[in-house]
XYZ file of C-alpha atoms in Angstrom:
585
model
C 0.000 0.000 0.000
C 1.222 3.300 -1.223
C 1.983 5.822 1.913
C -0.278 8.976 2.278
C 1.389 12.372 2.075
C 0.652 12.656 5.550
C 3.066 9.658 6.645
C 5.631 10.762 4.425
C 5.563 14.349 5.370
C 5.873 13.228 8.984
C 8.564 10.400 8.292
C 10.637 13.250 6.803
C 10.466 15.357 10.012
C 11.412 12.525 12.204
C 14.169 11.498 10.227
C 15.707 15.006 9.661
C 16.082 15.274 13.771
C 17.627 11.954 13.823
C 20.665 14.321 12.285
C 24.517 13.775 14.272
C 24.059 16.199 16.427
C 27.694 14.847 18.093
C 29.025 18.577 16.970
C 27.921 21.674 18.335
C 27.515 24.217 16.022
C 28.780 26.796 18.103
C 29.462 28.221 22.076
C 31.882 26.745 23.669
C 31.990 22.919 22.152
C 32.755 24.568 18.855
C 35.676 22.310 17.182
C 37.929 22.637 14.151
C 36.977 21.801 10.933
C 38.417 19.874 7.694
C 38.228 19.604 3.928
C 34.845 20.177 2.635
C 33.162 19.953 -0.482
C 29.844 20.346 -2.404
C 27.148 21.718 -5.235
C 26.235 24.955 -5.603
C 23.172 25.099 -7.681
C 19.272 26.027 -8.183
C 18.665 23.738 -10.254
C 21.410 25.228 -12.737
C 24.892 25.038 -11.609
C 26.667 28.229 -10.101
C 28.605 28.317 -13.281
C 32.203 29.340 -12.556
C 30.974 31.179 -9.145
C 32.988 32.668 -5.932
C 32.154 30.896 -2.785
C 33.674 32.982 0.410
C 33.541 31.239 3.722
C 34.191 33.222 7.063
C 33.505 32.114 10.982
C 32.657 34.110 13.694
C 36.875 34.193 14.623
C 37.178 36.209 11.494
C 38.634 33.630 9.298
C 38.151 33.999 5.299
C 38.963 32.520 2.067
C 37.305 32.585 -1.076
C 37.207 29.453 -3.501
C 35.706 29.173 -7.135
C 32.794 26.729 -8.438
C 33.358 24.878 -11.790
C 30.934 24.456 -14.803
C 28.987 22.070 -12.964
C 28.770 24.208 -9.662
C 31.189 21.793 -8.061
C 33.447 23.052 -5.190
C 35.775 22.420 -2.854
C 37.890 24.050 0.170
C 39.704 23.641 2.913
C 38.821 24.732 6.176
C 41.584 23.090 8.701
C 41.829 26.501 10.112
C 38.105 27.396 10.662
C 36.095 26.805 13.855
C 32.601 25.854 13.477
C 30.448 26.648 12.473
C 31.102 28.222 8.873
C 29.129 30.158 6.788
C 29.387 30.128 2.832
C 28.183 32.816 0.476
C 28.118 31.632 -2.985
C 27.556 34.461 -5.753
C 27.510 34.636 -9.642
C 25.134 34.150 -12.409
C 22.373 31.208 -12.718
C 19.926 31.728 -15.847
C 21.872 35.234 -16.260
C 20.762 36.500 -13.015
C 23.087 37.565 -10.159
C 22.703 34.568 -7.515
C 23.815 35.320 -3.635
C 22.745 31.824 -1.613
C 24.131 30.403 1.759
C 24.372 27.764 3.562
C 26.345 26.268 6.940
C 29.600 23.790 7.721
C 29.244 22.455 11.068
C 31.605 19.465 10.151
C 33.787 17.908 7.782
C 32.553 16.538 4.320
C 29.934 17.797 1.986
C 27.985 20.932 1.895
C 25.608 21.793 -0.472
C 24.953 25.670 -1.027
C 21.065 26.370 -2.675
C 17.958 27.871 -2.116
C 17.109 24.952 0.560
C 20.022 25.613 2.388
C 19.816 29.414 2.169
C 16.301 28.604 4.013
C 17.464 26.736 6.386
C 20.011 29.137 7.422
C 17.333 31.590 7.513
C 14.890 29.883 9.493
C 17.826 28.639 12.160
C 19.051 32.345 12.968
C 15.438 33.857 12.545
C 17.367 36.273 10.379
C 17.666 36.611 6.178
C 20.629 34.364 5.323
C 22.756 37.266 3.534
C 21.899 39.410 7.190
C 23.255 36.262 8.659
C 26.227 35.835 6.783
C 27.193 39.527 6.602
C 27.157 39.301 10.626
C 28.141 36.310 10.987
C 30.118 36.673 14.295
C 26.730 37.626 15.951
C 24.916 34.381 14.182
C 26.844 32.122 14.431
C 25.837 31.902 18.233
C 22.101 31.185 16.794
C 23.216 27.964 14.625
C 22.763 25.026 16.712
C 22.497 21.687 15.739
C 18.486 21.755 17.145
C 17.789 24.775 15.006
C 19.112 23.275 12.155
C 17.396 20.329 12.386
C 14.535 21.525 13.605
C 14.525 23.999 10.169
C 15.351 21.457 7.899
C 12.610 19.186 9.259
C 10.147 21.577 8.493
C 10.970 22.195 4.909
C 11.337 18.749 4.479
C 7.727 17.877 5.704
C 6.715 20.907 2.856
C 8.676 18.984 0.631
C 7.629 15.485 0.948
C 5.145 15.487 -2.023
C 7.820 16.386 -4.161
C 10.652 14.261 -2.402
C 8.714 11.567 -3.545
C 7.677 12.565 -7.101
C 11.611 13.246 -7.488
C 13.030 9.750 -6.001
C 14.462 11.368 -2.725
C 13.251 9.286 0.083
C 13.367 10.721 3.887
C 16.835 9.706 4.681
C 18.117 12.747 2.732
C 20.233 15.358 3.936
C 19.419 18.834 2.018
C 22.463 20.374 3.619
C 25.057 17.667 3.654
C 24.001 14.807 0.984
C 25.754 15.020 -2.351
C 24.418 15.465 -5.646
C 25.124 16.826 -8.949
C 23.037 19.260 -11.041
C 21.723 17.094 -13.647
C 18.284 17.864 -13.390
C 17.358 14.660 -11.240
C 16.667 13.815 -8.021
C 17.663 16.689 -5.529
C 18.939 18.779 -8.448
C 14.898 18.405 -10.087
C 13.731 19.255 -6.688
C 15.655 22.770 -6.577
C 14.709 23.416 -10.539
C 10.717 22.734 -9.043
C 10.514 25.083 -5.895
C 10.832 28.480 -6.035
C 12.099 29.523 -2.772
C 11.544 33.513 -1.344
C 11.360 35.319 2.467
C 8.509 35.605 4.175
C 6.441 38.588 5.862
C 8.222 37.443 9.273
C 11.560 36.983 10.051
C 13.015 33.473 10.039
C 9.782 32.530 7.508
C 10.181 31.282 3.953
C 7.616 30.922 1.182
C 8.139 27.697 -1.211
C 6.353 27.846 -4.465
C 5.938 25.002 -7.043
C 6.789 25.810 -10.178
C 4.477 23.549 -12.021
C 1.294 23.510 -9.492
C 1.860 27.457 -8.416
C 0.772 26.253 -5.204
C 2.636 27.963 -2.553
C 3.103 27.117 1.530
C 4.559 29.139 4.440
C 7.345 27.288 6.391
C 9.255 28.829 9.767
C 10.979 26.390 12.285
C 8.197 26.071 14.500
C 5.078 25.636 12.831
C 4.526 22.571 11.079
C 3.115 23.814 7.144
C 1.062 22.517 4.736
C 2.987 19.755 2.375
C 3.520 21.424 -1.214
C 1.342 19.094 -4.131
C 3.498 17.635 -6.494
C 1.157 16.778 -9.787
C 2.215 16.089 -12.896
C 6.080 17.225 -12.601
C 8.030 17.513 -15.882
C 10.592 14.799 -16.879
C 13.520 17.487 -16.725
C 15.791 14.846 -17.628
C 17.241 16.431 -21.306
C 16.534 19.786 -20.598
C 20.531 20.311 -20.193
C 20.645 19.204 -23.492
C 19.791 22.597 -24.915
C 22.534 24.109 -24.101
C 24.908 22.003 -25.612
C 23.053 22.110 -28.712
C 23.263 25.884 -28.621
C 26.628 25.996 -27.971
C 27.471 24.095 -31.407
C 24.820 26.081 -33.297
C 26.159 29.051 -32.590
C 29.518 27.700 -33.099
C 30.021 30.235 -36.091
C 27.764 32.249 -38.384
C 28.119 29.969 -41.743
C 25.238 27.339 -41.153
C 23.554 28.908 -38.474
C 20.170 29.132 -39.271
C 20.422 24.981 -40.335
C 21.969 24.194 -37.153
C 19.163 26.465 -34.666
C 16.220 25.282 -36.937
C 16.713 21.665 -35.469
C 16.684 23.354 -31.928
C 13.211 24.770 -32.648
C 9.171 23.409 -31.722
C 7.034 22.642 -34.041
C 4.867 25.342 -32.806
C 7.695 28.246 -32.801
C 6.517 31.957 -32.090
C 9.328 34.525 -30.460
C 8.266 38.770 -30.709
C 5.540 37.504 -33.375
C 8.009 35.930 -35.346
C 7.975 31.965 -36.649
C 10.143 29.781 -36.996
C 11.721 30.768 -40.556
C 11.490 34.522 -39.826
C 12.965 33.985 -36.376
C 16.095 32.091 -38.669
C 16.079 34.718 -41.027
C 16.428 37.717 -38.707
C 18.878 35.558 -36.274
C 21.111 35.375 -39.750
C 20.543 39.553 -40.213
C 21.850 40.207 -36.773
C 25.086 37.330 -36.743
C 25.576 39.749 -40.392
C 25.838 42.694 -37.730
C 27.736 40.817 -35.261
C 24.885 41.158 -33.070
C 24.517 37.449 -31.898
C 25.348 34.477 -29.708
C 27.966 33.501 -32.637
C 31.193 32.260 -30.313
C 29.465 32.493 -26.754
C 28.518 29.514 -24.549
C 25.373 28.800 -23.061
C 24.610 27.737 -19.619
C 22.385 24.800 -18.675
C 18.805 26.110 -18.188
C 17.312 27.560 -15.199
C 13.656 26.467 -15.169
C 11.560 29.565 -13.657
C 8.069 28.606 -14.346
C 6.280 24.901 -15.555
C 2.818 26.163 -17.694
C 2.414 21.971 -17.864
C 4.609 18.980 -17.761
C 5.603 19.849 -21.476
C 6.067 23.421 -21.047
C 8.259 25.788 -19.333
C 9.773 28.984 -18.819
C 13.479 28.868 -18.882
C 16.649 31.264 -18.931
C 20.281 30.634 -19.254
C 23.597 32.851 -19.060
C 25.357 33.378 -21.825
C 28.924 34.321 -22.240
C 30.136 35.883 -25.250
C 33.838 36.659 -25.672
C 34.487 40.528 -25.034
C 31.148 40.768 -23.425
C 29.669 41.115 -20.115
C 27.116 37.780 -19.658
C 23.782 37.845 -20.148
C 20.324 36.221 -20.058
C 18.741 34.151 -22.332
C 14.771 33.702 -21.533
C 12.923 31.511 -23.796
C 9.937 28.712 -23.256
C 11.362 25.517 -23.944
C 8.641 22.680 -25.269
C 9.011 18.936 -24.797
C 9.246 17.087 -28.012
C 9.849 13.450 -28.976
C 13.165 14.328 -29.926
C 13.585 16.187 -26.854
C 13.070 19.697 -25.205
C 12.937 22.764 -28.269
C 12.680 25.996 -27.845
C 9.531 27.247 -28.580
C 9.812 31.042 -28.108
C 7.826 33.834 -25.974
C 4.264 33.633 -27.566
C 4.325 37.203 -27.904
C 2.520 38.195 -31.173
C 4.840 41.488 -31.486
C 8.214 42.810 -30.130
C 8.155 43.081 -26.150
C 10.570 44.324 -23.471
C 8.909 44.349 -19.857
C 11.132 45.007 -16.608
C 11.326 45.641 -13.128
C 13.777 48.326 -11.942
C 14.778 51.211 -9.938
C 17.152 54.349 -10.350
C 19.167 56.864 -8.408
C 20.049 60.059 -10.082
C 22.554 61.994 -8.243
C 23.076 65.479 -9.400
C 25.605 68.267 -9.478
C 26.720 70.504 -7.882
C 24.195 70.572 -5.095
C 25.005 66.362 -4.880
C 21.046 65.997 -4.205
C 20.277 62.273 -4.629
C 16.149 60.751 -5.319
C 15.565 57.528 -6.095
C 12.441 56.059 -7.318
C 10.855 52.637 -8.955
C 10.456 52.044 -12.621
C 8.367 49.942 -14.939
C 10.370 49.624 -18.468
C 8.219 48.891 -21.527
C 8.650 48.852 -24.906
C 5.975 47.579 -26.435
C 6.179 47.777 -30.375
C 2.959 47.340 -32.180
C 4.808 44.873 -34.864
C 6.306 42.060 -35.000
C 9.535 41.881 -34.943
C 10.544 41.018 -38.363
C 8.185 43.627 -39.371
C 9.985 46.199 -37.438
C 10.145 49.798 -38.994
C 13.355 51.061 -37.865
C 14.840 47.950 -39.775
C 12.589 48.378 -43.002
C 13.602 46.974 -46.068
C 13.532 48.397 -49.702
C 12.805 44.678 -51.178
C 10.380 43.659 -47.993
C 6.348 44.167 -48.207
C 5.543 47.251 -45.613
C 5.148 46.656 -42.071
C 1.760 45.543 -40.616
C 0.864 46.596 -37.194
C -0.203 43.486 -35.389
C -1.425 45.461 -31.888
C -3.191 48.575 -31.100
C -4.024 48.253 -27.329
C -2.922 46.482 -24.551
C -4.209 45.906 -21.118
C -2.096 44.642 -17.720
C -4.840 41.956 -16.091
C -4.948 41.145 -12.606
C -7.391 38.226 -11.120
C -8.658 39.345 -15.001
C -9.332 42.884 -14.360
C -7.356 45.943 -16.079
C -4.581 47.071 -13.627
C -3.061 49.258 -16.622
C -4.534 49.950 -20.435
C -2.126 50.891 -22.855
C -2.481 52.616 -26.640
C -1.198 53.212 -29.850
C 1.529 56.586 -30.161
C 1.806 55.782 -33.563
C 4.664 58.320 -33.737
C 6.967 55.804 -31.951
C 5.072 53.125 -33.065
C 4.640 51.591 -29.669
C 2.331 51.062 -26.881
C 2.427 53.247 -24.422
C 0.423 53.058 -20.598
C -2.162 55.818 -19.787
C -2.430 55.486 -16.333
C 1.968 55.670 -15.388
C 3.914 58.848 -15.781
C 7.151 58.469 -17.490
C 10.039 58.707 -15.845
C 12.035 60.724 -18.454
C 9.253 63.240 -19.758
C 11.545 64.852 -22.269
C 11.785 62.122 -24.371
C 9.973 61.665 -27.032
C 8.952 58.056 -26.856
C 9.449 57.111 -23.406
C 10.236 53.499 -22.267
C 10.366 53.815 -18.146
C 7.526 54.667 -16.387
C 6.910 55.437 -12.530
C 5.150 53.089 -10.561
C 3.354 54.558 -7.390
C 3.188 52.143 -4.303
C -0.769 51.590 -4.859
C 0.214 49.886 -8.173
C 3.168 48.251 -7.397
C 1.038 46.548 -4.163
C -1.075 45.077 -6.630
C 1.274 44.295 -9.510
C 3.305 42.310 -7.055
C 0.288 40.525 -4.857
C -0.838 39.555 -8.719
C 2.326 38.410 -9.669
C 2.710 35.813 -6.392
C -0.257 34.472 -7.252
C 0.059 33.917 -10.627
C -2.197 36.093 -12.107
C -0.618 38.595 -13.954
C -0.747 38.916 -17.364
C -0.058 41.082 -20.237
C -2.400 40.846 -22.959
C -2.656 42.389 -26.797
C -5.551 43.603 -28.728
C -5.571 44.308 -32.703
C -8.231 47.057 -32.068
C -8.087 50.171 -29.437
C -11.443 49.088 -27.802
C -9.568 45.775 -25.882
C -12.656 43.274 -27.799
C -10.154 41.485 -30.104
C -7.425 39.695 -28.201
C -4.295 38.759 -30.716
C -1.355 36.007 -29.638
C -1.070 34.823 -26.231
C -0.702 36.139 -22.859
C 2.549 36.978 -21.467
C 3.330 36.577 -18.352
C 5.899 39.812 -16.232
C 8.744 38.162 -14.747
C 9.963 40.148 -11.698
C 7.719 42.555 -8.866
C 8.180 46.153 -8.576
C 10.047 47.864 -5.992
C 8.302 49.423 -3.494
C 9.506 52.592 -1.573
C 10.277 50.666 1.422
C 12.352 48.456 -0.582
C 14.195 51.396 -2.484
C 14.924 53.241 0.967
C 16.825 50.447 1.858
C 18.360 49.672 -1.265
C 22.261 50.489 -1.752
C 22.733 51.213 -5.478
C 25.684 51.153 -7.942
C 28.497 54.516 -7.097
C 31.194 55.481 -8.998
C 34.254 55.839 -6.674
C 35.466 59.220 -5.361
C 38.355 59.384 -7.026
C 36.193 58.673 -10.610
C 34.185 61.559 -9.615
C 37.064 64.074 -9.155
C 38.530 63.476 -12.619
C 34.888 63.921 -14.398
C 34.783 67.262 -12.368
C 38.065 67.868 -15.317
C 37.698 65.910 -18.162
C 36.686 67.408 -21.592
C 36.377 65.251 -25.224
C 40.248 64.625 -25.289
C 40.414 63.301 -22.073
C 41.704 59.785 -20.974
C 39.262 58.157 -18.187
C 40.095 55.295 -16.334
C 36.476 55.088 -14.504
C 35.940 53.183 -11.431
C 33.049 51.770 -9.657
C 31.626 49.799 -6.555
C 28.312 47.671 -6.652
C 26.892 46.472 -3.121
C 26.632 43.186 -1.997
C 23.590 41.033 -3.557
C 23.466 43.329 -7.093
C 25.786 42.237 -9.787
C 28.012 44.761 -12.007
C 26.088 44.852 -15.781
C 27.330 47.722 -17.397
C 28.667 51.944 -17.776
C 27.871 54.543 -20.286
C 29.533 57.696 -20.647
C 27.518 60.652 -22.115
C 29.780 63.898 -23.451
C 28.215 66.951 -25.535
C 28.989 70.200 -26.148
C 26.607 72.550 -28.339
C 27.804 72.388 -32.190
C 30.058 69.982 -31.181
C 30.838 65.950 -31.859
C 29.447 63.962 -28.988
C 31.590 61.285 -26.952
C 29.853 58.578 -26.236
C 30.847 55.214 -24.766
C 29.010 52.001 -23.538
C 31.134 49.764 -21.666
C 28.667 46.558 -22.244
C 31.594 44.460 -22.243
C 33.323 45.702 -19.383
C 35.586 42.558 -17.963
C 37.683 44.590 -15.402
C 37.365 47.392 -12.692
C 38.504 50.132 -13.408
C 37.568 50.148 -16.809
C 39.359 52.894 -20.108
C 37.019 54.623 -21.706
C 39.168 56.389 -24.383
C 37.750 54.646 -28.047
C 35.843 57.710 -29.330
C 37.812 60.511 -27.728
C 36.699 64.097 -29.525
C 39.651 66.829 -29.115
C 37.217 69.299 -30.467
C 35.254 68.704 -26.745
C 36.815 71.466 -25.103
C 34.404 72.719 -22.590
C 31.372 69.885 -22.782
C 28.402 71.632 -20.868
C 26.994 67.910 -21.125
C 28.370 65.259 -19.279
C 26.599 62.027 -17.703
C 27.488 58.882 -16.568
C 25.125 55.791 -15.539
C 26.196 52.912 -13.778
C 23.977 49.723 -14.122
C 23.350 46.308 -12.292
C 21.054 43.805 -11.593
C 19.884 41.987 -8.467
C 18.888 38.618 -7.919
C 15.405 38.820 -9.738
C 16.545 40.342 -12.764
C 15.895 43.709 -11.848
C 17.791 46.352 -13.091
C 18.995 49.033 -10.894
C 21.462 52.211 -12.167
C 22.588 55.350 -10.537
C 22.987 58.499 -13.063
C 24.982 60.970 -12.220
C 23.887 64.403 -14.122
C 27.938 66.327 -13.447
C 27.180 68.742 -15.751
């Protein structure tokens, strides 16, 4: 007879207290610890990550991840407990999770052991780590037991579905991120803080079913229907990374890699190909870069699912690559973003810090650009020998719990769509693609967008009665004012500053910059004018080192610029992109 969810869930708690709780994790039976090793992975690998581990005595070293997220270090010197901070890129976002060593072997660093971290010191994991000579005190064995048996008992559903019976150890079992078993588990529960301090929220990805979990209440068990057989996914990547191998061939070689049912920015297959050909014409393209194994963020069905990867392109900072993958016969495809015309849609936030009175505001921003074409069809990239462009949208409306949050229309100027009901956030230009988002709206943007019922959809008329392509659904949630009061943001060092206060067209910059823990470096841009004059003007996209030249399109004739702007950008762990601007002149 099959055991209910009820016996398992509670098997699983009993057996994560039976943990070897012969160590103390801290006070005064604290003992020295040895070589340890591990994953560090959501799902995805931490793909060529940093790992720092510190104790509460101060000690520190920092160790690097391979391809596979695979680790190892040696901590002969370290009292325990120590804590481990793992940062870099999964699915081309910035990554910061943590976990514990409280004895020699393995340790596993993900978003299960970030939890349990969390839950054990009653305190986020990065607060934890960042102080850790203060937390440490709060890491017990019982606490960590006692947290870990309470995820595990949310987990059970999905401990089964995935093959991991109760005996498993989330912190200190080994594995290897091959999207089975534990490493399936991670790619199928999206992990996030709670309201409360020391309280997590676990979401699956396929169900959207979510569940509160803290170290003393025993939560609801997570259901674990009709999972998705993740078991080729990886296999995308590799096929990517010989498609895009070199430009000769490359439409033959991605056309394999595509569904059957094919739609990306209202493009098919064969105009997807064709424009993908254009841009590796341009060198703008994957051509030479390698492709990380997917990060599944969202399961629409057990043959469906949003994914992203990072992608590393030589002479170029990474970046993300979001697609929804399809399960075929043959394997997983990609099968595009359903959108019927060209889309960007982001969460972000920005600083502008102005001169010479050094005033500072900072506020939260919605960017859109919305074309009304496809993107084949796209005007600025018209064609003599190509029919002319149809528009494929004329309205668009943001739908919460199926109600209009937002409406948006034609400017057929810009030929975009543009919301009514946000001000933009740069009114002097002319087509604007940031908007501000008030708190009122961002409360229910983001309450919509934890529940999973968010969506973007497009209309081919401007009264919203003929719906055209498919929903889309917004990634990441807005930032709220209480969120950007406490936000650090990107700066430009001091010494940076004082040699802008100077510099004209001719001069050489060597600009430097620090981002704060948790956001992860993305990319500068340096803004020169003077009236009549050439402009100097320099994105640093591709910036592999700090400090960073900025000298390729010096302008002598930029004697006294009564212009100049620089903008620092980075992203945090969702995505979102953050930038300070700093108006000098």
């Amino acid at each position: 007879m099959k055991q209910s969810v009820l016996a398992l869930a509670v098997a699983f708690a009993l057996t994560a207290c039976e943990g070897d709780d012969s160590h103390a994790a801290s006070g005064g039976n604290a003992h020295t610890l040895g070589q340890i090793s591990g994953t560090a992975a959501s799902g995805s690998p931490l793909d060529n990550g940093s790992i720092t581990i510190k104790n509460a005595q101060g000690h520190s070293i920092t160790v690097l991840t391979d391809a596979q997220g695979r680790y190892s270090a040696d901590l002969s010197q370290f009292a325990s407990p120590a804590l481990l901070e793992a940062t870099g890129l999964i699915g081309g976002v910035p990554v910061s999770l943590h976990s514990v060593a409280t004895q020699t072997g393995t340790v596993n660093i993900t978003p299960l052991t970030d939890a349990i971290l969390s839950m054990s010191s009653d305190t986020e994991a990065n607060e934890c780590f960042l102080n850790a000579a203060v937390c440490a005190a709060k890491l017990d064995i019982a606490n960590l037991n006692q947290s870990q048996a309470s995820l595990k008992t949310a987990l059970a559903p999905l401990m089964q579905a995935v093959g991991l019976d109760s005996r498993v150890d989330l912190l200190r079992t080994a594995f290897a991120a091959d999207k089975t078993g534990h490493d399936k588990l991670l790619e199928m529960v999206e992990v996030s803080a709670g309201s409360q301090a020391g309280t997590m929220r676990l979401q699956n990805k396929r169900a959207q079913a979510a569940t509160m979990v803290s170290r003393d209440q025993k939560p609801n068990p997570l259901p674990a229907d009709d999972l998705p057989d993740l078991s080729r996914l990886d296999e995308l990547a590799a096929q990517l990374n010989t498609a895009y191998l070199s430009a000769n061939g490359l439409d033959k070689r991605l056309a394999a890699l595509l569904s059957d049912d094919f739609q990306f920015d209202g493009d098919n297959a064969a105009q997807y190909l064709a424009r993908e050909m254009e841009d590796a014409g341009y060198g703008e393209t994957y051509v030479g870069g390698r492709f990380s194994p997917p990060k599944v963020e969202t399961c629409y069905s057990a043959a469906l699912c949003q994914i992203s990867m990072t992608v590393r392109v030589p002479g170029m900072a990474p970046g993300s690559f979001r697609m929804k993958a399809r399960l075929q016969k043959e394997g997983w495809k990609l099968a595009g973003n359903d959108s019927p015309v060209s889309l960007q849609m982001d969460a972000g936030a920005r600083q502008i810090i102005s001169a010479p009175d050094n005033g500072s505001a900072k506020v939260s921003l919605l960017n859109l650009v919305l074309s009304q074409y496809a993107r084949h069809d796209n005007p600025i990239y018209s064609q003599p020998d190509r029919p002319a462009a149809q528009i494929v949208a004329r309205s668009a409306q943001l739908l919460a719990d199926g109600k209009a949050i937002l409406t948006l229309k034609e400017n057929a100027e810009c030929a975009q769509l543009e919301p009514q009901e946000l001000a933009s956030a740069n009114p002097d230009y002319h087509c604007p693609v940031n908007y501000l988002t008030p708190d009122g709206f961002a409360a229910v943007y983001n309450d919509a967008l934890s529940r999973n019922v968010l969506k973007l959809r497009f209309y081919a008329d401007d009264r919203f009665t003929q719906p055209v392509g498919k929903d889309v659904i917004p990634r990441a949630p807005l930032f709220t004012a209480a969120e950007i009061a406490q936000q650090a943001f990107p700066a430009l060092t001091r010494d940076t500053l004082q040699a802008l206060t100077k510099a004209n067209g001719a001069s050489d910059l060597k600009l430097a910059w620090q981002v704060p823990p948790q956001l992860w470096f993305n990319s500068l841009l340096l803004d020169m004018r003077q009236q009549g004059q050439p402009q100097r003007f320099e994105d640093s996209a591709g910036a592999l080192a700090n400090p960073l030249a900025l000298n390729a399109h010096k302008s002598p004739t930029l004697t006294a610029p009564d212009f100049l702007r620089v903008t620092v950008w980075s992203l945090d762990r969702q995505g979102r992109g953050l930038y300070t601007r700093y108006q000098l002149r």
